[in-house]
């Protein structure tokens, strides 16, 4: 809708609302004048109209809030899903590689010795699977044998012995990750940075990286069947660091000493607290957390893969998918050394791939992408049918030292890429959490809150509707203590009518809790958990309670280039505001809250990081 028109309608509606409210609360019915017997009906009708007007207002305010629609990547068009598109696929401009900064603002330089922009780039072709090029089978790292370990160690040793300017050199391989996470390259046709974390590029870029790395390792030892192995941290048997990476040549010094075997990894790690649950408790927490990140919190591609990053600064977005946030980020941090300023190596993007364990960690992430697609029944189709995603391309040196351009559409099927995963049991599928407090008991307590028992809640009693009608303060609210807010659920049928959008495909909509305007002072490490209808102790509540809706983890994104700070770059001023989206349909069903008009949402800061976090508000949306 046109902005002026929108504002005019808004003002009219507001005037109407005030009037209606005045009539409803006007002369008391007991005085018996004007309205007589009709009064209850009138009141009823007005109340009804008012209710829908408020919702319509919400929608209008929402449409006003949309970012300006000018693009830097050519004319914007709209896709079949009605979302704006830039129409030019993302790629890195390889002609200039810039020095960049680490997450902690220290200069890093990951550029190749000679600019890749001067090399010939060929388009990717799938490898042939034949007897001499069999399918590579990636096995769980805790199950591999000595013969495999010897091969892998030899391949890495050769990689490390290559000259430092050789594209197959181990540290140049590691720098691939640094290049695309610290902003060494611009996007083509734009001054925006090309980065592959915190968006829908995360899974495909890492798949392509591992694909080429694995084939190079195989080539170096003359083994066409060589495959990486995966750190199966989602299974109880695989939760400790695999022996392959801790006992022999692939042992690495830059790791947290207190997390070496036999320590069970903490998939929802709260840096940097030493607390550890007893082993069996930690296993149960991990499984429940996996269930949440893979199943109940990830019912839509955008929730699992991350936000839709498009070309140009206007297409920027910042919203990792469930698994990228955690366990991906959390396990990186958990492994990295507490003795280093940025928990290098694994704990910082620029240095992470220097630890061989990186590749096993990411092989598991890659495997979980495939597992998720199969759970969703999406294995035979692209996760997003969107050319802005499918046509985005990355470049890597292949095993023949050829620079190759691979598109996201080439990265969707591991079998076509010549590898597969040996399956292990998905124990977390059976770890659907139960409510910490039986829903009928919780309901009683929550009703009392509704009835005005706000003594405990004065600071936090905030309502929000579909759009930002009542957000927190204009300046947002610090999370120095838990915030609990009552959040109204939008009226689905009304929204559908108002927005006039057919649901012809019949696909289920997911109810999504949106915590918006999240800002972390200094872009430091920060974490908070989100709960729905929580009445149990928030300090001890966690992923094993059904009330747990998800977690927000800020990993510093650093990436400020030393030269020419760019518009839209994290370094160009205050850290950007981030939106957290959490799928809650299944959770609401399990909490028996599916019919309620509103839910109570608690934001619980963790690890003493709350004072750095501010939040603008909370709302509920539906996602197709
Ligand atoms: C960059 O812009 C040029 C000229 O407008 C266009 O031909 C080219 O396709 C664009 N490249 C990408 C990847 O968008
Ligand atoms: C790549 O960057 C160079 C240097 O900034 C610029 O001259 C060139 O136009 C860019 N190419 C594209 C396709 O964006
Ligand atoms: C692996 O490296 C760590 C850190 O340097 C060290 O403490 C440990 O003893 C090493 N393990 C083996 C088996 O070499």
Short mmCIF file of C-alpha atoms in Angstrom, two decimals, residues 274 373 572:
data_model
loop_
_atom_site.label_atom_id
_atom_site.label_comp_id
_atom_site.label_asym_id
_atom_site.label_seq_id
_atom_site.Cartn_x
_atom_site.Cartn_y
_atom_site.Cartn_z
CA UNK A 274 32.53 -24.52 33.86
CA UNK A 373 15.37 -32.81 4.42
CA UNK A 572 30.00 0.77 10.43
#
